[in-house]
Tab-separated table of C-alpha atoms and ligand atoms in Angstrom:
chain	number	residue	atom	x	y	z
A	353	MET	CA	-29.325	36.212	-12.389
A	354	LYS	CA	-30.978	33.926	-9.681
A	355	TYR	CA	-29.957	31.049	-11.732
A	356	ARG	CA	-26.538	32.113	-12.433
A	357	LEU	CA	-25.876	32.412	-8.512
A	358	ILE	CA	-27.261	28.986	-7.892
A	359	LEU	CA	-25.007	27.445	-10.660
A	360	ALA	CA	-22.024	29.199	-9.147
A	361	LEU	CA	-23.094	27.966	-5.603
A	362	LEU	CA	-23.447	24.514	-7.169
A	363	ALA	CA	-20.071	24.757	-8.664
A	364	VAL	CA	-18.487	25.911	-5.580
A	365	THR	CA	-20.166	22.857	-3.600
A	366	ALA	CA	-18.995	20.468	-6.259
A	367	THR	CA	-15.359	21.407	-6.138
A	368	VAL	CA	-15.232	21.622	-2.253
A	369	SER	CA	-16.436	18.085	-2.104
A	370	TRP	CA	-14.315	16.944	-4.910
A	371	ALA	CA	-11.212	18.518	-3.031
A	372	GLN	CA	-12.262	16.615	0.201
A	373	THR	CA	-12.419	13.366	-1.022
A	374	ALA	CA	-9.840	13.062	-4.115
A	375	GLY	CA	-6.847	11.512	-2.989
A	376	LYS	CA	-8.307	10.296	0.390
A	377	VAL	CA	-6.964	6.810	0.906
A	378	THR	CA	-9.875	4.188	2.537
A	379	LEU	CA	-8.344	1.008	3.576
A	380	ASP	CA	-10.938	-1.212	1.977
A	381	GLY	CA	-8.828	-3.587	0.103
A	382	MET	CA	-9.209	-1.774	-3.463
A	383	ILE	CA	-6.676	0.706	-5.027
A	384	ASN	CA	-9.225	3.003	-6.484
A	385	GLU	CA	-8.510	5.810	-9.259
A	386	GLY	CA	-7.340	8.912	-7.677
A	387	GLU	CA	-6.887	7.450	-4.353
A	388	TYR	CA	-3.299	6.979	-4.249
A	389	LYS	CA	-0.608	9.915	-5.730
A	390	THR	CA	1.653	7.176	-7.305
A	391	VAL	CA	0.862	3.975	-8.721
A	392	GLU	CA	3.141	1.921	-10.823
A	393	VAL	CA	2.842	-1.809	-12.057
A	394	LYS	CA	5.726	-4.152	-12.102
A	395	ASN	CA	6.154	-7.993	-12.215
A	396	GLU	CA	2.379	-8.320	-12.113
A	397	PHE	CA	2.141	-6.080	-8.781
A	398	THR	CA	0.273	-2.860	-8.572
A	399	ILE	CA	2.204	-0.710	-5.867
A	400	ALA	CA	0.703	2.433	-4.820
A	401	ALA	CA	1.531	5.224	-2.149
A	402	ARG	CA	0.680	8.430	-0.872
A	403	LEU	CA	1.759	10.956	1.661
A	404	SER	CA	-0.716	12.914	3.872
A	405	ASP	CA	-0.909	16.503	3.190
A	406	ASP	CA	0.926	17.209	6.643
A	407	LYS	CA	3.573	14.774	5.476
A	408	SER	CA	3.039	12.662	8.932
A	409	THR	CA	1.026	9.585	7.344
A	410	LEU	CA	2.136	7.339	4.925
A	411	GLN	CA	-0.193	5.164	2.776
A	412	VAL	CA	1.009	2.203	0.804
A	413	ALA	CA	-0.798	-0.568	-1.033
A	414	ILE	CA	0.037	-3.547	-3.091
A	415	LYS	CA	-2.190	-5.981	-5.156
A	416	GLY	CA	-1.175	-8.679	-7.408
A	417	PRO	CA	-2.433	-12.522	-8.512
A	418	THR	CA	-2.166	-14.741	-5.597
A	419	THR	CA	-4.670	-16.628	-3.279
A	420	GLY	CA	-1.552	-16.815	-0.882
A	421	TRP	CA	0.468	-14.078	1.148
A	422	MET	CA	1.206	-10.658	-0.250
A	423	ALA	CA	3.519	-8.176	1.418
A	424	ILE	CA	5.040	-5.101	0.875
A	425	GLY	CA	8.184	-3.578	2.524
A	426	ILE	CA	9.352	-0.032	2.821
A	427	GLY	CA	12.551	2.053	3.386
A	428	THR	CA	14.980	-0.046	1.335
A	429	LEU	CA	15.272	-1.842	-1.869
A	430	LYS	CA	16.420	-5.100	-0.164
A	431	MET	CA	14.530	-7.451	2.299
A	432	ASN	CA	17.348	-6.545	4.973
A	433	GLY	CA	16.275	-3.902	6.940
A	434	SER	CA	12.768	-3.302	5.254
A	435	PHE	CA	9.615	-2.607	7.266
A	436	MET	CA	7.271	-5.145	6.027
A	437	ILE	CA	3.652	-5.638	6.166
A	438	LEU	CA	2.225	-9.364	5.208
A	439	GLY	CA	-1.186	-10.123	4.756
A	440	TYR	CA	-3.241	-13.094	3.591
A	441	VAL	CA	-6.690	-14.142	3.557
A	442	ALA	CA	-7.529	-17.872	4.731
A	443	ASP	CA	-11.441	-19.222	4.642
A	444	GLY	CA	-12.489	-15.666	4.315
A	445	LYS	CA	-10.491	-14.813	7.406
A	446	PRO	CA	-7.651	-11.795	7.237
A	447	SER	CA	-4.468	-11.981	8.934
A	448	VAL	CA	-1.833	-9.198	8.780
A	449	SER	CA	1.833	-9.205	10.384
A	450	TYR	CA	4.208	-6.211	10.889
A	451	GLU	CA	7.850	-7.654	10.289
A	452	LEU	CA	11.283	-6.369	10.135
A	453	GLY	CA	13.524	-7.871	7.382
A	454	LYS	CA	16.751	-9.436	8.544
A	455	GLY	CA	18.854	-11.032	5.811
A	456	TYR	CA	16.787	-13.007	3.816
A	457	SER	CA	14.294	-13.664	6.645
A	458	HIS	CA	11.947	-11.475	8.614
A	459	ALA	CA	10.573	-11.494	12.208
A	460	PRO	CA	7.473	-9.664	13.761
A	461	THR	CA	8.243	-5.963	14.848
A	462	PRO	CA	5.979	-3.452	16.966
A	463	ALA	CA	4.126	-1.316	14.513
A	464	PRO	CA	2.607	1.591	16.509
A	465	GLY	CA	0.143	3.571	14.874
A	466	ALA	CA	0.014	1.222	11.849
A	467	SER	CA	-3.268	-0.255	10.379
A	468	ALA	CA	-3.631	-2.546	7.474
A	469	PHE	CA	-6.380	-4.335	5.473
A	470	VAL	CA	-6.223	-7.288	3.373
A	471	SER	CA	-8.623	-8.748	0.953
A	472	GLU	CA	-8.714	-11.509	-1.517
A	473	THR	CA	-11.140	-11.371	-4.560
A	474	ASP	CA	-11.112	-13.622	-7.817
A	475	GLY	CA	-7.547	-14.724	-7.222
A	476	VAL	CA	-6.274	-11.319	-6.611
A	477	THR	CA	-4.826	-10.282	-3.088
A	478	THR	CA	-4.833	-6.671	-2.189
A	479	LEU	CA	-3.044	-5.200	0.948
A	480	GLU	CA	-3.520	-1.293	1.929
A	481	VAL	CA	-1.496	-0.120	5.020
A	482	SER	CA	-1.409	3.259	6.670
A	483	LEU	CA	1.235	4.041	9.043
A	484	PRO	CA	3.482	7.056	10.671
A	485	ALA	CA	5.754	8.415	7.914
A	486	LEU	CA	8.624	8.482	9.952
A	487	SER	CA	11.623	8.826	7.769
A	488	TYR	CA	10.682	6.318	5.185
A	489	VAL	CA	10.282	9.053	2.492
A	490	LYS	CA	13.745	10.603	1.360
A	491	ASP	CA	13.858	13.582	-0.806
A	492	GLY	CA	10.299	12.931	-2.078
A	493	VAL	CA	11.331	9.168	-2.977
A	494	LEU	CA	9.794	6.063	-1.146
A	495	GLN	CA	11.875	2.804	-1.490
A	496	VAL	CA	9.757	-0.234	-1.945
A	497	ILE	CA	9.727	-3.754	-2.014
A	498	GLY	CA	6.874	-6.434	-2.836
A	499	ALA	CA	6.547	-10.328	-2.959
A	500	SER	CA	4.016	-12.786	-2.740
A	501	GLY	CA	3.669	-16.631	-2.330
A	502	PRO	CA	1.023	-19.291	-2.762
A	503	LYS	CA	0.569	-20.190	0.768
A	504	ASP	CA	-1.424	-18.606	3.636
A	505	ASP	CA	1.171	-18.110	5.852
A	506	PHE	CA	4.037	-15.687	6.941
A	507	LYS	CA	6.846	-18.166	6.723
A	508	SER	CA	7.148	-19.554	3.186
A	509	LYS	CA	9.289	-17.824	0.428
A	510	HIS	CA	8.129	-15.854	-2.382
A	511	THR	CA	7.177	-17.022	-5.841
A	512	ARG	CA	7.106	-13.431	-7.083
A	513	ARG	CA	9.021	-10.444	-5.943
A	514	THR	CA	9.823	-6.732	-6.883
A	515	ALA	CA	11.933	-3.652	-5.722
A	516	LEU	CA	11.269	0.069	-6.985
A	517	GLU	CA	11.517	3.714	-6.215
A	518	LEU	CA	7.999	5.608	-5.761
A	519	LYS	CA	8.203	9.380	-6.343
A	520	LEU	CA	5.723	11.168	-3.746
B	393	HEM	C1	10.302	-16.261	4.946
B	393	HEM	C2	10.202	-15.552	3.954
B	393	HEM	C3	11.151	-15.128	2.989
B	393	HEM	C4	12.085	-15.564	2.280
B	393	HEM	C5	12.558	-17.139	2.732
B	393	HEM	C6	12.920	-14.802	1.464
B	393	HEM	C7	13.981	-15.179	0.754
B	393	HEM	C8	14.771	-14.627	-0.096
B	393	HEM	C9	15.880	-14.998	-0.668
B	393	HEM	C10	16.797	-16.227	-0.712
B	393	HEM	C11	16.192	-13.949	-1.623
B	393	HEM	C12	17.545	-14.098	-2.436
B	393	HEM	C13	17.140	-14.026	-4.047
B	393	HEM	C14	15.968	-15.143	-4.336
B	393	HEM	O1	16.278	-16.457	-4.085
B	393	HEM	O2	14.990	-14.840	-5.089
B	393	HEM	C15	15.174	-13.063	-1.431
B	393	HEM	C16	15.139	-11.882	-2.506
B	393	HEM	C17	14.277	-10.798	-2.143
B	393	HEM	N1	13.228	-10.947	-1.436
B	393	HEM	FE1	12.735	-12.297	-0.110
B	393	HEM	N2	12.179	-14.053	1.380
B	393	HEM	C18	11.237	-13.764	2.157
B	393	HEM	C19	10.211	-12.810	2.151
B	393	HEM	C20	10.298	-11.537	1.645
B	393	HEM	C21	9.056	-10.615	1.852
B	393	HEM	C22	8.202	-10.629	3.065
B	393	HEM	C23	9.562	-9.530	0.878
B	393	HEM	C24	8.806	-8.435	0.790
B	393	HEM	C25	8.249	-7.582	1.534
B	393	HEM	C26	10.559	-10.045	0.117
B	393	HEM	C27	11.273	-9.469	-1.016
B	393	HEM	C28	12.628	-9.800	-1.712
B	393	HEM	C29	13.253	-8.986	-2.532
B	393	HEM	C30	12.744	-7.795	-2.936
B	393	HEM	C31	14.468	-9.657	-2.843
B	393	HEM	C32	15.394	-9.177	-3.936
B	393	HEM	C33	16.130	-8.032	-3.014
B	393	HEM	C34	17.115	-8.678	-2.180
B	393	HEM	O3	17.886	-9.441	-2.223
B	393	HEM	O4	16.798	-8.294	-0.691
B	393	HEM	N3	11.050	-11.349	0.811
B	393	HEM	N4	14.306	-13.422	-0.548
């Protein structure tokens, strides 16, 4: 009887701790199993997103084969008007820039409340971002663009790009 009670208590504790960690995003440069609600693979990019339970915070991530820059843009399927986050690692030093797409260009823009982490391992660069959700998600759908280039900068054009809709 005593053992059954102990077992039941252990089961409850395990469930509570699973519920607390499952789906929690950590900005550590890794897209881990169960971390994001939606994960899609397209054009050699892995793109992931999750909306916090209270829908106030949006977390997005992109990973792909490059030793140069990696970027994710949200809010539209085009460069124009997209809120973009670009990142690269040069000589072990990470750099991130928040930009607004304008035509086929982009320029730095304020990003209050946003934070990002970029990492590069074995020729793969991963960028993870957390930001206020604002109105980026419409009817449960997030429009996302992704791109990467071989240089460590925020100016050069992509050699790979994609656009897709994620259901959150
Ligand atoms: C200065 C840097 C950039 C330049 C010069 C540039 C240039 C261009 C050009 C000329 C096109 C037309 C089609 C083509 O030639 O491929 C294009 C399309 C595209 N780019 Fe960029 N791009 C830049 C950065 C970015 C970034 C940072 C992203 C992602 C966050 C991105 C995502 C896309 C996508 C998804 C398309 C196809 C959709 C569209 O027409 O807007 N680009 N880009």
